[in-house]
Amino acid sequence: MDFDMGKRAGDLRRELRDLVDDHVPERFLGAFTDDPADLETAQQFCRTLADRNLLCLAWPEEFGGGGASVWEQTVVREEMWAHHEPRGAQYMGVNWVGPIIMRHGTEDQQRTHLPPIAAGEVIWCQGFSEPEAGSDLASLRTTARPDGDGWLVSGQKIWTSYATMAQWCFLLARTSRVGEGATQKKQQGLTIFLVPMDDPAITVRPIRSMLGPHHLNEVFFDALRVTEADVLGTVDAGWSIVQDVMSFERVGIARYARCERLLAAAPTVLGERWESLPAELRGRWIRMLTHCRRARLLAYRVVALQRSGRITPGDASAYRIAVTKLDQDSAEVLMDIAAAVGHDDHRAAWFLGEVEDHWRYSQASTVSSGSIEMQRILLSRAMLSGAT
């Protein structure tokens, strides 16, 4: 199957790969390890991309972007995820925080937040999930109660990636109780706030896991004061923004590119050992390569729909189901292949480290950004509504 996007895309891929080779260490396994040098590598690489106008390539020029097509930005996304996301946490600001602020933010919010994202100078975290409101996000309990000309936010968020290093939080809180006034459904009465993480009313507590530091955190808000200037969009109408966020977020993570790179490397790494692998295992390997192409096609479909403004939650969910299942299934195949790899050469050490890291991250893939069960429900609803 031909995924050729034209000469410009090919040149861009080569440029990005050269930059990775020049600026990212070969054993780099992401920005969020125990070694602070890995985070600095990612931060410096983001500044390098920004200097070349590649970090926010498809953003409009007036917002600090390159004015390129969404397909060129897709190339950037794929190359970054294929090479262990050397942008670190910046992909969040680039893929959806920035575009959402472009759509819903005031001119002052755009002037404040978009230039630092485009320059690779700021990290964002997402204050959505709570202990009893993960996939059922609208059931959240963090509240913003009126106080003079603003609100006081109190509550807890959990599984908040990058909270220990982020400068800003994209925070969802309840501003009106269900059953009061016009708020009759739990999806109503919710508001987005853009808040600085250095406020003393915010406490971050890391959650240890096999994913390494910085990924998972609890965040507590103890009467955090926010004002009208911190509101993104309209008070009590935050759910429509959340739906936009999910559409951008779920297609923005091109994990299929990393799966395909590791699967494609396996025969070279094994060398003569490859032919001695069980036929059943090589069959599973071929199946995973096929699934990589399926996930890529679904991603491209969502990109095309985003461009036309016709994307629905079902479209994003279909891709999310495919790519998270690919993540886990390919990780199992790669671990079985890795068991046959010799430990006597440099290339083998690279492959084994990458495969182990991929397997660890894949374990949570069907839960993060909305569980696969919720994605199936959203897709089923979309299909049923289309049938009627």
PDB file of N, CA and C in Angstrom, residues 260-300:
ATOM      1  N   GLU A 260       5.413   0.168  14.015  1.00  0.00           N
ATOM      2  CA  GLU A 260       5.889  -0.266  12.697  1.00  0.00           C
ATOM      3  C   GLU A 260       7.413  -0.222  12.618  1.00  0.00           C
ATOM      4  N   ARG A 261       8.027   0.797  13.216  1.00  0.00           N
ATOM      5  CA  ARG A 261       9.491   0.891  13.175  1.00  0.00           C
ATOM      6  C   ARG A 261      10.134  -0.296  13.892  1.00  0.00           C
ATOM      7  N   LEU A 262       9.613  -0.670  15.049  1.00  0.00           N
ATOM      8  CA  LEU A 262      10.187  -1.781  15.799  1.00  0.00           C
ATOM      9  C   LEU A 262       9.935  -3.114  15.104  1.00  0.00           C
ATOM     10  N   LEU A 263       8.739  -3.296  14.571  1.00  0.00           N
ATOM     11  CA  LEU A 263       8.436  -4.532  13.857  1.00  0.00           C
ATOM     12  C   LEU A 263       9.319  -4.676  12.625  1.00  0.00           C
ATOM     13  N   ALA A 264       9.502  -3.573  11.896  1.00  0.00           N
ATOM     14  CA  ALA A 264      10.319  -3.622  10.687  1.00  0.00           C
ATOM     15  C   ALA A 264      11.785  -3.891  10.994  1.00  0.00           C
ATOM     16  N   ALA A 265      12.239  -3.486  12.196  1.00  0.00           N
ATOM     17  CA  ALA A 265      13.645  -3.679  12.557  1.00  0.00           C
ATOM     18  C   ALA A 265      13.952  -5.115  12.980  1.00  0.00           C
ATOM     19  N   ALA A 266      12.932  -5.867  13.373  1.00  0.00           N
ATOM     20  CA  ALA A 266      13.155  -7.188  13.965  1.00  0.00           C
ATOM     21  C   ALA A 266      13.971  -8.137  13.071  1.00  0.00           C
ATOM     22  N   PRO A 267      13.642  -8.327  11.785  1.00  0.00           N
ATOM     23  CA  PRO A 267      14.430  -9.271  10.975  1.00  0.00           C
ATOM     24  C   PRO A 267      15.900  -8.874  10.872  1.00  0.00           C
ATOM     25  N   THR A 268      16.176  -7.570  10.769  1.00  0.00           N
ATOM     26  CA  THR A 268      17.568  -7.123  10.671  1.00  0.00           C
ATOM     27  C   THR A 268      18.324  -7.404  11.960  1.00  0.00           C
ATOM     28  N   VAL A 269      17.670  -7.134  13.093  1.00  0.00           N
ATOM     29  CA  VAL A 269      18.317  -7.340  14.387  1.00  0.00           C
ATOM     30  C   VAL A 269      18.609  -8.828  14.607  1.00  0.00           C
ATOM     31  N   LEU A 270      17.675  -9.698  14.241  1.00  0.00           N
ATOM     32  CA  LEU A 270      17.874 -11.125  14.472  1.00  0.00           C
ATOM     33  C   LEU A 270      18.832 -11.746  13.464  1.00  0.00           C
ATOM     34  N   GLY A 271      18.901 -11.180  12.291  1.00  0.00           N
ATOM     35  CA  GLY A 271      19.802 -11.744  11.283  1.00  0.00           C
ATOM     36  C   GLY A 271      19.451 -13.180  10.945  1.00  0.00           C
ATOM     37  N   GLU A 272      20.423 -14.079  11.038  1.00  0.00           N
ATOM     38  CA  GLU A 272      20.207 -15.483  10.687  1.00  0.00           C
ATOM     39  C   GLU A 272      19.207 -16.166  11.608  1.00  0.00           C
ATOM     40  N   ARG A 273      19.038 -15.646  12.816  1.00  0.00           N
ATOM     41  CA  ARG A 273      18.084 -16.254  13.755  1.00  0.00           C
ATOM     42  C   ARG A 273      16.637 -16.093  13.283  1.00  0.00           C
ATOM     43  N   TRP A 274      16.409 -15.112  12.408  1.00  0.00           N
ATOM     44  CA  TRP A 274      15.033 -14.830  11.992  1.00  0.00           C
ATOM     45  C   TRP A 274      14.368 -16.055  11.350  1.00  0.00           C
ATOM     46  N   GLU A 275      15.075 -16.747  10.492  1.00  0.00           N
ATOM     47  CA  GLU A 275      14.486 -17.886   9.787  1.00  0.00           C
ATOM     48  C   GLU A 275      14.188 -19.054  10.708  1.00  0.00           C
ATOM     49  N   SER A 276      14.820 -19.071  11.865  1.00  0.00           N
ATOM     50  CA  SER A 276      14.576 -20.179  12.794  1.00  0.00           C
ATOM     51  C   SER A 276      13.421 -19.900  13.754  1.00  0.00           C
ATOM     52  N   LEU A 277      12.830 -18.704  13.678  1.00  0.00           N
ATOM     53  CA  LEU A 277      11.668 -18.421  14.521  1.00  0.00           C
ATOM     54  C   LEU A 277      10.497 -19.319  14.116  1.00  0.00           C
ATOM     55  N   PRO A 278       9.647 -19.693  15.049  1.00  0.00           N
ATOM     56  CA  PRO A 278       8.465 -20.487  14.693  1.00  0.00           C
ATOM     57  C   PRO A 278       7.617 -19.777  13.638  1.00  0.00           C
ATOM     58  N   ALA A 279       7.058 -20.545  12.731  1.00  0.00           N
ATOM     59  CA  ALA A 279       6.226 -19.972  11.677  1.00  0.00           C
ATOM     60  C   ALA A 279       5.039 -19.207  12.268  1.00  0.00           C
ATOM     61  N   GLU A 280       4.528 -19.713  13.388  1.00  0.00           N
ATOM     62  CA  GLU A 280       3.382 -19.056  14.037  1.00  0.00           C
ATOM     63  C   GLU A 280       3.763 -17.657  14.493  1.00  0.00           C
ATOM     64  N   LEU A 281       4.982 -17.487  15.033  1.00  0.00           N
ATOM     65  CA  LEU A 281       5.415 -16.180  15.505  1.00  0.00           C
ATOM     66  C   LEU A 281       5.629 -15.220  14.333  1.00  0.00           C
ATOM     67  N   ARG A 282       6.222 -15.724  13.255  1.00  0.00           N
ATOM     68  CA  ARG A 282       6.412 -14.860  12.089  1.00  0.00           C
ATOM     69  C   ARG A 282       5.066 -14.488  11.463  1.00  0.00           C
ATOM     70  N   GLY A 283       4.090 -15.387  11.567  1.00  0.00           N
ATOM     71  CA  GLY A 283       2.746 -15.064  11.089  1.00  0.00           C
ATOM     72  C   GLY A 283       2.116 -13.942  11.913  1.00  0.00           C
ATOM     73  N   ARG A 284       2.303 -13.997  13.226  1.00  0.00           N
ATOM     74  CA  ARG A 284       1.795 -12.924  14.090  1.00  0.00           C
ATOM     75  C   ARG A 284       2.493 -11.606  13.772  1.00  0.00           C
ATOM     76  N   TRP A 285       3.785 -11.693  13.469  1.00  0.00           N
ATOM     77  CA  TRP A 285       4.556 -10.499  13.103  1.00  0.00           C
ATOM     78  C   TRP A 285       3.972  -9.850  11.842  1.00  0.00           C
ATOM     79  N   ILE A 286       3.670 -10.652  10.843  1.00  0.00           N
ATOM     80  CA  ILE A 286       3.070 -10.131   9.605  1.00  0.00           C
ATOM     81  C   ILE A 286       1.710  -9.513   9.898  1.00  0.00           C
ATOM     82  N   ARG A 287       0.934 -10.181  10.761  1.00  0.00           N
ATOM     83  CA  ARG A 287      -0.390  -9.652  11.114  1.00  0.00           C
ATOM     84  C   ARG A 287      -0.274  -8.281  11.771  1.00  0.00           C
ATOM     85  N   MET A 288       0.731  -8.103  12.620  1.00  0.00           N
ATOM     86  CA  MET A 288       0.915  -6.822  13.289  1.00  0.00           C
ATOM     87  C   MET A 288       1.302  -5.721  12.295  1.00  0.00           C
ATOM     88  N   LEU A 289       2.125  -6.047  11.300  1.00  0.00           N
ATOM     89  CA  LEU A 289       2.447  -5.064  10.272  1.00  0.00           C
ATOM     90  C   LEU A 289       1.193  -4.646   9.513  1.00  0.00           C
ATOM     91  N   THR A 290       0.321  -5.593   9.263  1.00  0.00           N
ATOM     92  CA  THR A 290      -0.952  -5.276   8.613  1.00  0.00           C
ATOM     93  C   THR A 290      -1.787  -4.356   9.491  1.00  0.00           C
ATOM     94  N   HIS A 291      -1.814  -4.639  10.782  1.00  0.00           N
ATOM     95  CA  HIS A 291      -2.586  -3.811  11.708  1.00  0.00           C
ATOM     96  C   HIS A 291      -1.999  -2.408  11.826  1.00  0.00           C
ATOM     97  N   CYS A 292      -0.675  -2.289  11.662  1.00  0.00           N
ATOM     98  CA  CYS A 292      -0.058  -0.953  11.633  1.00  0.00           C
ATOM     99  C   CYS A 292      -0.638  -0.131  10.489  1.00  0.00           C
ATOM    100  N   ARG A 293      -0.769  -0.755   9.340  1.00  0.00           N
ATOM    101  CA  ARG A 293      -1.308  -0.040   8.189  1.00  0.00           C
ATOM    102  C   ARG A 293      -2.775   0.290   8.380  1.00  0.00           C
ATOM    103  N   ARG A 294      -3.517  -0.577   9.046  1.00  0.00           N
ATOM    104  CA  ARG A 294      -4.922  -0.283   9.329  1.00  0.00           C
ATOM    105  C   ARG A 294      -5.034   0.936  10.247  1.00  0.00           C
ATOM    106  N   ALA A 295      -4.221   0.959  11.303  1.00  0.00           N
ATOM    107  CA  ALA A 295      -4.259   2.093  12.224  1.00  0.00           C
ATOM    108  C   ALA A 295      -3.854   3.382  11.520  1.00  0.00           C
ATOM    109  N   ARG A 296      -2.856   3.294  10.658  1.00  0.00           N
ATOM    110  CA  ARG A 296      -2.417   4.476   9.906  1.00  0.00           C
ATOM    111  C   ARG A 296      -3.550   5.007   9.024  1.00  0.00           C
ATOM    112  N   LEU A 297      -4.241   4.112   8.327  1.00  0.00           N
ATOM    113  CA  LEU A 297      -5.349   4.536   7.468  1.00  0.00           C
ATOM    114  C   LEU A 297      -6.456   5.208   8.280  1.00  0.00           C
ATOM    115  N   LEU A 298      -6.779   4.645   9.445  1.00  0.00           N
ATOM    116  CA  LEU A 298      -7.796   5.254  10.292  1.00  0.00           C
ATOM    117  C   LEU A 298      -7.347   6.626  10.787  1.00  0.00           C
ATOM    118  N   ALA A 299      -6.059   6.742  11.111  1.00  0.00           N
ATOM    119  CA  ALA A 299      -5.532   8.046  11.529  1.00  0.00           C
ATOM    120  C   ALA A 299      -5.661   9.058  10.390  1.00  0.00           C
ATOM    121  N   TYR A 300      -5.311   8.646   9.181  1.00  0.00           N
ATOM    122  CA  TYR A 300      -5.391   9.555   8.045  1.00  0.00           C
ATOM    123  C   TYR A 300      -6.835   9.964   7.765  1.00  0.00           C
TER     124      TYR A 300
END
